[in-house]
Amino acid sequence: MLLRSHAHQVFEGMTLCAAVVGAKRGFLYLRGEYLALRAQLETVLAERRRLNLLGVAILGRPEFDFDIEIHLGAGAYICGEESALIESLEGKRGTPRNRPPYPVTHGYLGRPTVVNNVETFAAAAAIGLRGGAWFAAHGTEKSRGSKILSICGDCARPGIYEYDFGVTIAQILQDCGASNIFGVQVGGPSGVFIGEREFDRRLAFEDLASGGSFMIFDKTRDVLEIVRNFTHFFAHESCGFCTPCRVGTALLRNALDKLCAGHAAAGDLVEISKLGQFIRATSHCGLGQTAANPILSTLERFPEIYQARLKSVAFEPGFDLDGELSTARRLTGRDDAHAHLQQESV
Amino acid sequence: MSISEADQEWLAGVVADHGRCPTRLLQILREVQEHFRYVPRPVMEFLTAQLGVPRAEVQGVTEFYSFLSTQPQGDFHLLLSDSISDHLLGSRELGAYLCAKLGVEPGQTRGDGRVSFAYTSCSGLCDQGPAGLVNGWWLPTLSRARIDRIAALVEAAVPVREWPPELFAVRDNIRRAGLLLGNPVTPGAALKWSLLRGSTAPSPNWTSPGCGDAAAPVSRLPGSGSSATKDPRKPPSVR
């Protein structure tokens, strides 16, 4: 939305940043899904060059040269991580780098680089015009300014909502016409799932941080299916660079599948919890460190929902008999009735 | 398998447009994907030679990104967002409906090469779902009726650029404007004020190494007609 309707302001924030740090080159990394925006963004860039807001000697200032080019992604969630994004900008696979050194000293092609999102640059432009005091008068002590949310899921009015930091979840839910709500995923798949007992919590870095995603689920939804979706998402989007994330997200996915199919036992929940904490503690980048959040945050809040799905607390099947035959079925190309095993239920 | 002379010439043009620059590999591969509907092996070899990038890296990049493929996709490549917010709106049922309607399986290309279908992690349109993409272009608020229209267009082989614009209509959907959205900045105003206040540092002489100065070529895809440059092959002029 910012890039559709406020592209000038985003580019202005980038140019301001260039003036401050002395950069000559800027990139807009446009995720592959936003291809449709590219032509109009090129038009905005061309207009800014015409207005002498980009290019050589910007606004008549000698030595203030800066230009922006658009670089398209190609469908990889990990490229939102700043060092993976830089790798992708360099035309490589989007795998996160070791940090330090940080991009601010060793970024694009080993040069000092500022990486920020479009909302930050748009805010920087507004602050450049109206001053820091104007911005800081909004929000909370530790979270100044505002946050733009993309609200979706079970509500009457999904869409874009901007709030000063510090707004309560209950207020947001009321504004977008949500009722009979079971919970909200704040901050996307990497964020946290909160239930109705926590709707008085506030949107702020010191309480509930969000990159902008706000997904609402009503009481007709199955929280385990939601968690299973997120867990599949991370297993798919793991870049494969580090083992805890590459292997761990696949193990979590399998464990959730087993649970949702009704084949898990009490021991599995302990394993899921241990594995989740291990992935969180040992992964290389933010994707792995947050991949278990959907599971861990719901397991902590709604253990009874998980327990209700267990097969038996006394009996722990080590594996799903029929599931274990899937490799053999694939190898032999069989899928007939005799290629399946019925597992006895206890 | 080899690529035709015409294709080779096209490819050489693309590589030249990008200044033979290894940092443009992903951008080049996107154009290759659009042209061939996949990244053929001979193209990888060609790029290895032209860009001086190891063959393993060309293949590695191709296999890393979801929107690049090593197997031919259909002339119409349909993606449906598999995000939970799309699930809530019935995207899985719509996906099954679409597959039945077009005679495709998820992750596969139909026998005649006309159409392929896959689920994708996220379309970036979660407030306007169920959403999908056709050859990279947004398809918001999908329904059975819309899928019927899309299937008819696919079967009639109508190029995507000629599809009815309403199929692609994405809205901003702003419900509540606050500090930023309610106080937009006029182009240039923030820069002028900040420069007046003198908050800028002297510019050190960072220059971009090698081929870094190639500006991004303007899209040659549908909708690029409004582009500011006359020849989309040329980088936008900088004044």
Coordinates of C-alpha atoms in Angstrom, one line a residue:
Chain A
M1 CA 0.0 0.0 0.0
L2 CA 2.8 2.4 0.8
L3 CA 4.5 1.5 -2.4
R4 CA 1.2 1.8 -4.3
S5 CA 0.2 5.2 -3.0
H6 CA 3.1 6.7 -1.1
A7 CA 6.1 5.7 -3.2
H8 CA 7.3 9.3 -3.4
Q9 CA 7.4 9.5 0.4
V10 CA 9.3 6.2 0.6
F11 CA 11.8 7.3 -2.0
E12 CA 12.1 10.7 -0.3
G13 CA 13.0 9.0 3.0
M14 CA 15.7 7.0 1.2
T15 CA 17.1 10.1 -0.4
L16 CA 17.1 11.9 2.9
C17 CA 19.0 8.9 4.4
A18 CA 21.5 9.1 1.5
A19 CA 22.0 12.8 2.2
V20 CA 22.7 12.0 5.9
V21 CA 25.1 9.0 5.4
G22 CA 26.6 10.2 2.1
A23 CA 25.3 7.3 -0.1
K24 CA 25.3 7.4 -3.9
R25 CA 23.2 4.4 -4.7
G26 CA 19.9 3.1 -3.3
F27 CA 17.9 -0.1 -4.1
L28 CA 14.3 -0.8 -3.7
Y29 CA 14.1 -4.6 -3.2
L30 CA 10.7 -5.4 -4.5
R31 CA 9.4 -8.8 -3.5
G32 CA 8.6 -11.0 -6.5
E33 CA 4.9 -11.0 -5.6
Y34 CA 4.8 -7.2 -6.2
L35 CA 5.7 -7.3 -9.9
A36 CA 2.5 -5.5 -10.7
L37 CA 3.9 -2.4 -8.9
R38 CA 7.1 -2.2 -10.8
A39 CA 6.0 -0.1 -13.8
Q40 CA 4.4 2.6 -11.7
L41 CA 7.4 2.7 -9.3
E42 CA 9.7 3.3 -12.3
T43 CA 7.4 6.1 -13.3
V44 CA 7.7 7.7 -9.8
L45 CA 11.5 7.3 -10.0
A46 CA 11.5 9.0 -13.4
E47 CA 9.4 11.8 -12.1
R48 CA 11.7 12.4 -9.2
R49 CA 14.7 12.5 -11.6
R50 CA 12.7 15.1 -13.6
L51 CA 12.1 17.1 -10.4
N52 CA 15.8 16.9 -9.5
L53 CA 14.9 14.9 -6.4
L54 CA 17.1 12.1 -7.7
G55 CA 20.2 12.0 -9.9
V56 CA 23.1 14.4 -10.1
A57 CA 23.3 17.5 -7.9
I58 CA 19.9 17.0 -6.2
L59 CA 18.1 20.2 -5.5
G60 CA 21.1 22.0 -7.0
R61 CA 23.5 20.8 -4.3
P62 CA 26.8 20.0 -5.8
E63 CA 28.1 16.5 -4.7
F64 CA 24.6 15.4 -3.6
D65 CA 24.2 12.6 -6.2
F66 CA 21.9 9.7 -5.5
D67 CA 19.8 7.4 -7.5
I68 CA 17.5 4.4 -6.8
E69 CA 17.1 1.2 -8.8
I70 CA 14.5 -1.5 -8.4
H71 CA 15.6 -5.0 -7.8
L72 CA 13.0 -7.8 -8.0
G73 CA 12.9 -10.7 -5.7
A74 CA 11.6 -14.1 -6.7
G75 CA 9.6 -15.6 -3.9
A76 CA 11.7 -16.1 -0.8
Y77 CA 10.5 -15.1 2.7
I78 CA 14.0 -15.3 4.0
C79 CA 15.0 -12.3 1.8
G80 CA 13.3 -10.1 4.4
E81 CA 16.2 -10.8 6.7
E82 CA 18.6 -7.9 6.1
S83 CA 21.8 -9.8 5.2
A84 CA 19.9 -12.4 3.1
L85 CA 18.3 -9.4 1.3
I86 CA 21.8 -8.0 0.6
E87 CA 22.9 -11.4 -0.8
S88 CA 19.8 -11.5 -3.0
L89 CA 20.6 -7.9 -4.2
E90 CA 24.0 -9.2 -5.2
G91 CA 22.3 -11.8 -7.4
K92 CA 22.9 -14.7 -5.1
R93 CA 20.9 -17.1 -3.1
G94 CA 19.2 -15.4 -0.2
T95 CA 21.1 -17.0 2.7
P96 CA 21.8 -14.9 5.8
R97 CA 25.4 -13.8 6.4
N98 CA 27.3 -14.2 9.6
R99 CA 27.0 -11.0 11.7
P100 CA 29.1 -9.2 12.7
P101 CA 30.2 -7.6 10.6
Y102 CA 26.9 -5.9 10.3
P103 CA 25.6 -4.3 7.0
V104 CA 26.2 -0.9 8.4
T105 CA 29.9 -1.4 7.9
H106 CA 30.0 -4.4 5.5
G107 CA 26.8 -4.6 3.5
Y108 CA 26.2 -4.6 -0.3
L109 CA 29.4 -5.6 -2.0
G110 CA 31.2 -5.2 1.3
R111 CA 30.3 -1.5 1.6
P112 CA 28.5 0.3 4.4
T113 CA 24.8 -0.2 3.8
V114 CA 21.6 1.0 5.5
V115 CA 18.8 -1.5 5.3
N116 CA 15.3 -0.4 6.3
N117 CA 11.7 -1.2 5.4
V118 CA 9.4 1.1 3.5
E119 CA 7.4 2.2 6.5
T120 CA 10.6 3.4 8.3
F121 CA 11.7 5.4 5.2
A122 CA 8.2 6.9 4.8
A123 CA 8.3 7.9 8.5
A124 CA 11.8 9.4 8.1
A125 CA 10.5 11.6 5.3
A126 CA 7.7 12.8 7.5
I127 CA 10.0 13.5 10.4
G128 CA 12.4 15.3 8.0
L129 CA 9.5 17.7 7.2
R130 CA 7.7 18.0 10.5
G131 CA 10.5 17.4 13.0
G132 CA 11.2 14.7 15.6
A133 CA 9.0 16.3 18.3
W134 CA 5.9 16.0 16.1
F135 CA 6.6 12.2 15.7
A136 CA 7.7 11.6 19.3
A137 CA 4.5 13.2 20.6
H138 CA 2.7 10.0 19.5
G139 CA 3.0 6.5 20.8
T140 CA 4.5 5.3 24.1
E141 CA 7.6 6.2 26.0
K142 CA 9.6 3.3 24.4
S143 CA 7.7 3.1 21.1
R144 CA 7.4 6.5 19.5
G145 CA 5.1 7.2 16.5
S146 CA 2.7 4.9 14.8
K147 CA 2.4 1.5 13.3
I148 CA 0.6 0.5 10.1
L149 CA -1.2 -2.8 10.4
S150 CA -2.5 -5.1 7.7
I151 CA -5.5 -6.8 9.3
C152 CA -7.0 -9.9 7.9
G153 CA -8.9 -13.0 8.9
D154 CA -12.2 -13.1 10.8
C155 CA -13.4 -9.6 10.9
A156 CA -16.0 -7.5 9.1
R157 CA -13.5 -4.9 7.7
P158 CA -10.1 -6.3 6.8
G159 CA -7.6 -3.8 5.5
I160 CA -5.0 -1.3 6.4
Y161 CA -5.2 0.4 9.8
E162 CA -2.7 2.9 11.3
Y163 CA -2.5 3.4 15.1
D164 CA -0.3 5.3 17.4
F165 CA 1.8 2.7 19.4
G166 CA 0.2 1.8 22.6
V167 CA -3.2 1.0 21.3
T168 CA -4.8 -2.1 22.9
I169 CA -5.6 -5.2 20.9
A170 CA -9.2 -5.0 22.1
Q171 CA -9.5 -1.5 20.5
I172 CA -8.2 -2.8 17.2
L173 CA -10.5 -5.8 17.2
Q174 CA -13.5 -3.4 17.9
D175 CA -12.5 -1.1 15.1
C176 CA -12.3 -3.8 12.4
G177 CA -15.5 -5.4 13.4
A178 CA -14.3 -8.6 15.0
S179 CA -16.4 -10.6 17.4
N180 CA -16.5 -14.1 19.0
I181 CA -12.7 -14.0 18.7
F182 CA -10.6 -16.9 19.9
G183 CA -7.2 -15.3 19.3
V184 CA -4.9 -13.1 17.2
Q185 CA -1.6 -13.8 15.6
V186 CA 0.4 -10.6 16.0
G187 CA 3.4 -10.1 13.9
G188 CA 2.9 -12.8 11.2
P189 CA 4.1 -16.4 11.3
S190 CA 7.2 -15.3 13.3
G191 CA 5.0 -13.4 15.8
V192 CA 3.0 -14.5 18.8
F193 CA -0.5 -16.0 19.1
I194 CA -2.5 -14.4 21.9
G195 CA -5.9 -15.4 23.4
E196 CA -8.8 -13.3 24.6
R197 CA -7.4 -13.1 28.2
E198 CA -4.6 -10.9 26.7
F199 CA -6.6 -8.5 24.6
D200 CA -5.9 -5.7 27.0
R201 CA -2.2 -5.9 25.9
R202 CA -0.8 -3.1 23.8
L203 CA 0.8 -2.8 20.4
A204 CA 4.3 -1.6 21.2
F205 CA 7.9 -2.8 21.2
E206 CA 7.8 -3.3 24.9
D207 CA 4.7 -5.4 24.8
L208 CA 3.5 -6.9 21.5
A209 CA 5.7 -6.0 18.6
S210 CA 4.5 -6.4 15.1
G211 CA 6.0 -5.9 11.7
G212 CA 2.5 -5.1 10.6
S213 CA 0.7 -8.4 10.2
F214 CA -2.4 -8.9 12.3
M215 CA -4.5 -12.1 11.7
I216 CA -7.7 -12.6 13.5
F217 CA -9.3 -16.1 14.3
D218 CA -12.7 -16.6 15.7
K219 CA -14.0 -19.4 17.9
T220 CA -14.9 -21.6 14.9
R221 CA -11.3 -22.1 14.0
D222 CA -9.0 -24.9 15.0
V223 CA -5.9 -23.4 16.5
L224 CA -3.9 -26.6 15.7
E225 CA -4.6 -26.2 12.0
I226 CA -3.4 -22.6 12.1
V227 CA -0.2 -23.7 13.8
R228 CA 0.2 -26.5 11.3
N229 CA -0.1 -24.0 8.5
F230 CA 2.6 -21.7 10.0
T231 CA 4.8 -24.7 10.7
H232 CA 4.6 -25.9 7.1
F233 CA 5.3 -22.4 6.0
F234 CA 8.6 -22.3 7.9
A235 CA 9.7 -25.8 6.8
H236 CA 9.1 -24.5 3.2
E237 CA 10.8 -21.2 3.6
S238 CA 13.8 -22.3 5.6
C239 CA 16.8 -21.4 3.4
G240 CA 18.6 -24.6 4.3
F241 CA 21.8 -22.9 5.4
C242 CA 21.9 -24.0 9.0
T243 CA 21.0 -27.4 10.4
P244 CA 18.9 -26.5 13.4
C245 CA 16.5 -24.6 11.1
R246 CA 16.6 -26.8 8.0
V247 CA 16.1 -30.1 9.9
G248 CA 14.3 -28.7 12.9
T249 CA 11.5 -27.0 10.9
A250 CA 10.9 -30.3 9.0
L251 CA 10.8 -32.2 12.2
L252 CA 8.3 -29.7 13.7
R253 CA 6.2 -30.0 10.6
N254 CA 6.1 -33.8 10.8
A255 CA 5.3 -33.6 14.5
L256 CA 2.4 -31.2 13.9
D257 CA 1.1 -33.5 11.1
K258 CA 1.2 -36.4 13.4
L259 CA -0.6 -34.5 16.1
C260 CA -3.3 -33.2 13.8
A261 CA -3.8 -36.8 12.4
G262 CA -4.5 -38.0 15.9
H263 CA -1.4 -40.2 16.2
A264 CA 0.6 -38.2 18.9
A265 CA 0.9 -39.0 22.5
A266 CA 2.0 -37.1 25.6
G267 CA 5.7 -37.8 24.9
D268 CA 5.3 -36.0 21.6
L269 CA 4.3 -32.8 23.2
V270 CA 7.4 -32.9 25.4
E271 CA 9.5 -33.5 22.3
I272 CA 7.8 -30.7 20.3
S273 CA 8.4 -28.3 23.1
K274 CA 12.1 -29.3 23.5
L275 CA 12.7 -29.2 19.8
G276 CA 11.0 -25.8 19.5
Q277 CA 13.2 -24.4 22.2
F278 CA 16.3 -25.9 20.6
I279 CA 15.5 -24.4 17.2
R280 CA 14.9 -21.0 18.8
A281 CA 18.2 -21.1 20.7
T282 CA 20.5 -22.5 18.0
S283 CA 19.3 -21.2 14.6
H284 CA 21.5 -18.9 12.6
C285 CA 19.0 -16.1 11.8
G286 CA 15.6 -14.7 12.8
L287 CA 13.7 -17.1 10.6
G288 CA 14.8 -20.2 12.6
Q289 CA 14.8 -18.3 15.9
T290 CA 11.1 -17.5 15.5
A291 CA 10.0 -20.6 13.5
A292 CA 8.8 -22.4 16.7
N293 CA 6.9 -19.3 18.0
P294 CA 3.5 -20.4 16.7
I295 CA 3.8 -23.8 18.4
L296 CA 5.5 -22.6 21.6
S297 CA 3.1 -19.6 22.1
T298 CA 0.0 -21.7 21.7
L299 CA 1.3 -24.7 23.6
E300 CA 2.0 -22.4 26.5
R301 CA -1.5 -20.8 26.4
F302 CA -3.7 -23.6 25.3
P303 CA -2.1 -26.9 26.5
E304 CA -5.6 -28.4 26.9
I305 CA -6.2 -28.0 23.1
Y306 CA -3.1 -30.0 22.4
Q307 CA -3.8 -32.6 25.1
A308 CA -7.3 -33.1 23.7
R309 CA -5.8 -34.2 20.4
L310 CA -3.5 -36.9 21.9
K311 CA -4.2 -40.5 21.3
S312 CA -3.7 -41.7 24.8
V313 CA -1.7 -40.5 27.7
A314 CA -0.6 -44.0 28.7
F315 CA 0.4 -45.3 25.3
E316 CA 3.1 -43.8 23.1
P317 CA 3.3 -45.1 19.6
G318 CA 6.8 -44.3 18.3
F319 CA 5.5 -43.8 14.8
D320 CA 2.5 -43.7 12.6
L321 CA 2.5 -47.2 11.0
D322 CA 0.7 -46.2 7.9
G323 CA 2.7 -43.0 7.6
E324 CA 6.0 -44.9 7.8
L325 CA 5.0 -46.9 4.7
S326 CA 4.7 -43.8 2.6
T327 CA 8.3 -44.0 1.3
A328 CA 7.8 -47.7 0.3
R329 CA 4.6 -46.7 -1.4
R330 CA 6.3 -44.0 -3.4
L331 CA 9.2 -46.3 -4.4
T332 CA 6.9 -49.1 -5.6
G333 CA 4.4 -46.7 -7.1
R334 CA 1.6 -48.4 -5.2
D335 CA -1.3 -46.8 -3.4
D336 CA -3.9 -49.6 -3.3
A337 CA -5.7 -50.9 -0.2
H338 CA -3.0 -53.5 0.5
A339 CA -0.3 -50.9 0.5
H340 CA -1.8 -49.4 3.6
L341 CA -1.8 -50.5 7.3
Q342 CA -4.7 -49.8 9.6
Q343 CA -3.3 -48.8 13.0
E344 CA -5.4 -50.0 16.0
S345 CA -6.8 -47.3 18.0
V346 CA -6.5 -47.6 21.8
Chain B
M1 CA 18.9 -30.1 -25.8
S2 CA 20.1 -26.8 -27.0
I3 CA 18.5 -23.3 -27.5
S4 CA 17.6 -21.9 -30.8
E5 CA 19.7 -19.2 -32.5
A6 CA 16.9 -16.6 -32.0
D7 CA 16.8 -17.5 -28.3
Q8 CA 20.5 -17.2 -28.0
E9 CA 20.4 -13.8 -29.6
W10 CA 17.6 -12.7 -27.2
L11 CA 19.7 -14.0 -24.3
A12 CA 22.8 -12.2 -25.4
G13 CA 20.7 -9.0 -25.5
V14 CA 19.4 -9.5 -22.0
V15 CA 22.9 -10.2 -20.6
A16 CA 24.2 -7.1 -22.4
D17 CA 21.3 -5.0 -21.0
H18 CA 22.4 -6.0 -17.5
G19 CA 25.9 -5.0 -18.3
R20 CA 27.2 -8.6 -17.9
C21 CA 27.1 -8.0 -14.2
P22 CA 27.0 -11.0 -11.8
T23 CA 25.0 -8.9 -9.3
R24 CA 22.2 -8.9 -12.0
L25 CA 22.0 -12.7 -12.1
L26 CA 18.7 -13.0 -10.3
Q27 CA 17.2 -10.2 -12.5
I28 CA 18.4 -12.0 -15.6
L29 CA 17.1 -15.3 -14.4
R30 CA 13.7 -13.7 -13.9
E31 CA 13.6 -12.6 -17.5
V32 CA 14.7 -16.1 -18.6
Q33 CA 11.9 -17.6 -16.6
E34 CA 9.4 -15.3 -18.2
H35 CA 10.7 -16.0 -21.7
F36 CA 11.1 -19.8 -21.6
R37 CA 8.6 -20.5 -18.7
Y38 CA 11.6 -22.1 -16.9
V39 CA 15.4 -21.9 -16.8
P40 CA 16.8 -24.4 -19.3
R41 CA 20.1 -26.0 -18.6
P42 CA 21.8 -24.6 -21.7
V43 CA 20.8 -21.2 -20.5
M44 CA 22.6 -21.8 -17.2
E45 CA 25.7 -22.8 -19.1
F46 CA 25.4 -19.7 -21.3
L47 CA 25.1 -17.5 -18.2
T48 CA 28.0 -19.3 -16.5
A49 CA 30.2 -18.3 -19.5
Q50 CA 28.9 -14.8 -20.0
L51 CA 28.9 -13.7 -16.3
G52 CA 31.9 -15.6 -15.1
V53 CA 29.8 -17.0 -12.2
P54 CA 30.3 -20.6 -11.3
R55 CA 27.8 -23.0 -12.9
A56 CA 26.9 -24.3 -9.4
E57 CA 25.9 -20.8 -8.4
V58 CA 23.7 -20.2 -11.4
Q59 CA 21.9 -23.5 -10.7
G60 CA 21.9 -22.8 -6.9
V61 CA 20.2 -19.4 -7.4
T62 CA 17.7 -21.0 -9.9
E63 CA 16.8 -23.7 -7.4
F64 CA 16.7 -21.4 -4.4
Y65 CA 13.9 -19.0 -5.5
S66 CA 10.3 -20.2 -5.6
F67 CA 9.5 -18.2 -8.7
L68 CA 12.3 -19.8 -10.8
S69 CA 11.9 -23.4 -12.0
T70 CA 14.1 -26.0 -13.7
Q71 CA 11.0 -27.7 -15.3
P72 CA 8.8 -26.0 -17.9
Q73 CA 5.8 -24.3 -16.5
G74 CA 2.6 -23.7 -18.5
D75 CA 2.1 -20.8 -20.8
F76 CA -0.2 -19.7 -17.9
H77 CA 1.3 -20.3 -14.6
L78 CA -1.2 -19.9 -11.8
L79 CA -0.3 -19.6 -8.2
L80 CA -2.7 -19.6 -5.3
S81 CA -1.7 -18.2 -1.9
D82 CA -1.5 -20.9 0.8
S83 CA -1.4 -18.5 3.7
I84 CA -3.6 -19.2 6.6
S85 CA -5.6 -16.0 5.9
D86 CA -6.4 -17.4 2.5
H87 CA -7.3 -20.8 4.0
L88 CA -9.9 -19.1 6.2
L89 CA -11.5 -17.7 3.0
G90 CA -11.7 -21.1 1.4
S91 CA -8.5 -21.0 -0.8
R92 CA -8.0 -24.8 -0.6
E93 CA -11.5 -25.5 -1.9
L94 CA -11.0 -22.9 -4.6
G95 CA -7.6 -24.5 -5.5
A96 CA -9.3 -27.9 -5.9
Y97 CA -12.0 -26.4 -8.0
L98 CA -9.5 -24.7 -10.2
C99 CA -7.5 -27.9 -10.7
A100 CA -10.6 -29.9 -11.6
K101 CA -11.7 -27.1 -14.0
L102 CA -8.4 -26.9 -15.8
G103 CA -7.4 -30.6 -15.5
V104 CA -4.1 -29.9 -13.6
E105 CA -2.6 -31.2 -10.4
P106 CA -0.8 -28.9 -7.9
G107 CA 2.8 -28.6 -8.8
Q108 CA 2.4 -29.9 -12.3
T109 CA 2.1 -28.7 -15.8
R110 CA -0.8 -29.9 -18.0
G111 CA 0.2 -32.3 -20.7
D112 CA -0.4 -29.7 -23.5
G113 CA 1.9 -27.2 -21.7
R114 CA -0.9 -24.6 -21.6
V115 CA -1.3 -24.3 -17.9
S116 CA 0.4 -25.1 -14.6
F117 CA -0.7 -24.6 -11.0
A118 CA 0.9 -24.5 -7.6
Y119 CA 0.3 -23.2 -4.1
T120 CA 2.6 -20.4 -3.0
S121 CA 3.5 -19.3 0.6
C122 CA 2.0 -15.8 0.4
S123 CA 0.8 -13.4 -2.2
G124 CA 1.2 -10.2 -0.2
L125 CA -2.6 -9.6 -0.4
C126 CA -3.9 -11.1 2.8
D127 CA -6.6 -8.5 3.2
Q128 CA -7.9 -9.2 -0.3
G129 CA -7.9 -12.9 -0.4
P130 CA -8.2 -15.5 -1.6
A131 CA -5.5 -14.2 -3.8
G132 CA -3.3 -15.7 -6.5
L133 CA -0.9 -14.8 -9.3
V134 CA -1.0 -15.5 -13.0
N135 CA 2.5 -15.3 -14.6
G136 CA 3.5 -13.1 -11.7
W137 CA 0.5 -10.7 -11.8
W138 CA -1.9 -10.3 -8.8
L139 CA -5.3 -11.9 -8.9
P140 CA -7.1 -10.6 -5.8
T141 CA -10.5 -11.7 -4.3
L142 CA -10.8 -15.0 -6.1
S143 CA -14.1 -16.8 -6.3
R144 CA -15.6 -19.7 -8.2
A145 CA -17.1 -17.2 -10.7
R146 CA -13.7 -15.6 -11.2
I147 CA -12.0 -18.9 -11.6
D148 CA -14.5 -19.8 -14.3
R149 CA -13.6 -16.6 -16.1
I150 CA -9.9 -17.3 -15.7
A151 CA -10.2 -20.9 -16.9
A152 CA -12.1 -19.7 -20.0
L153 CA -9.3 -17.2 -20.7
V154 CA -6.7 -19.8 -20.3
E155 CA -8.5 -22.3 -22.5
A156 CA -8.9 -19.6 -25.2
A157 CA -5.2 -18.8 -24.9
V158 CA -5.9 -15.1 -24.3
P159 CA -2.6 -13.4 -23.4
V160 CA -2.5 -12.2 -19.8
R161 CA -2.0 -8.6 -21.0
E162 CA -5.4 -8.8 -22.7
W163 CA -7.3 -10.1 -19.6
P164 CA -10.0 -7.8 -18.2
P165 CA -8.3 -5.3 -15.9
E166 CA -10.9 -5.9 -13.1
L167 CA -9.4 -9.3 -12.5
F168 CA -6.2 -7.6 -11.4
A169 CA -7.8 -4.7 -9.5
V170 CA -6.0 -4.3 -6.1
R171 CA -7.2 -1.8 -3.6
D172 CA -5.3 0.1 -1.0
N173 CA -8.0 -0.7 1.4
I174 CA -7.1 1.9 4.0
R175 CA -9.6 1.8 6.9
R176 CA -7.8 4.0 9.3
A177 CA -5.2 6.7 8.5
G178 CA -3.1 7.9 11.4
L179 CA 0.1 9.8 11.9
L180 CA 1.8 8.9 8.6
L181 CA -1.1 8.1 6.3
G182 CA -3.1 11.1 7.4
N183 CA -0.2 13.5 6.9
P184 CA 1.4 12.6 3.5
V185 CA 4.6 14.4 2.4
T186 CA 4.5 16.5 -0.8
P187 CA 7.3 15.3 -3.1
G188 CA 10.5 17.2 -2.3
A189 CA 9.2 19.0 0.8
A190 CA 11.0 16.8 3.3
L191 CA 14.3 17.0 1.4
K192 CA 14.1 20.8 1.0
W193 CA 13.4 21.4 4.7
S194 CA 16.0 19.0 5.9
L195 CA 18.7 20.5 3.6
L196 CA 17.7 23.9 4.8
R197 CA 18.2 22.8 8.4
G198 CA 21.6 21.6 7.3
S199 CA 21.5 18.2 8.8
T200 CA 23.5 16.5 6.1
A201 CA 27.0 15.1 6.3
P202 CA 29.6 15.8 3.7
S203 CA 29.5 13.1 1.0
P204 CA 32.4 10.8 1.1
N205 CA 33.4 9.5 -2.3
W206 CA 31.9 6.1 -2.4
T207 CA 31.8 4.9 -5.9
S208 CA 30.2 1.7 -7.1
P209 CA 32.7 -0.9 -8.3
G210 CA 32.7 -2.4 -11.8
C211 CA 29.3 -2.7 -13.5
G212 CA 27.3 -1.4 -10.6
D213 CA 25.9 1.6 -12.4
A214 CA 23.5 -0.2 -14.7
A215 CA 20.1 1.1 -13.9
A216 CA 17.3 -1.5 -13.8
P217 CA 15.7 -2.0 -17.2
V218 CA 12.1 -1.0 -17.2
S219 CA 9.6 -3.8 -17.2
R220 CA 8.5 -5.0 -20.6
L221 CA 5.5 -6.8 -19.0
P222 CA 1.8 -5.8 -19.2
G223 CA 1.1 -2.5 -17.6
S224 CA 4.5 -1.0 -18.4
G225 CA 3.0 1.2 -21.0
S226 CA 3.0 4.2 -18.7
S227 CA 6.8 3.9 -18.2
A228 CA 8.6 7.1 -18.5
T229 CA 11.2 6.0 -21.0
K230 CA 10.5 5.6 -24.7
D231 CA 12.8 2.6 -25.2
P232 CA 12.3 0.2 -22.3
R233 CA 15.7 -1.4 -23.1
K234 CA 17.5 1.8 -22.2
P235 CA 18.0 2.8 -18.6
P236 CA 16.0 5.8 -17.5
S237 CA 17.9 9.0 -18.3
V238 CA 19.4 10.7 -15.3
R239 CA 19.6 14.5 -15.2

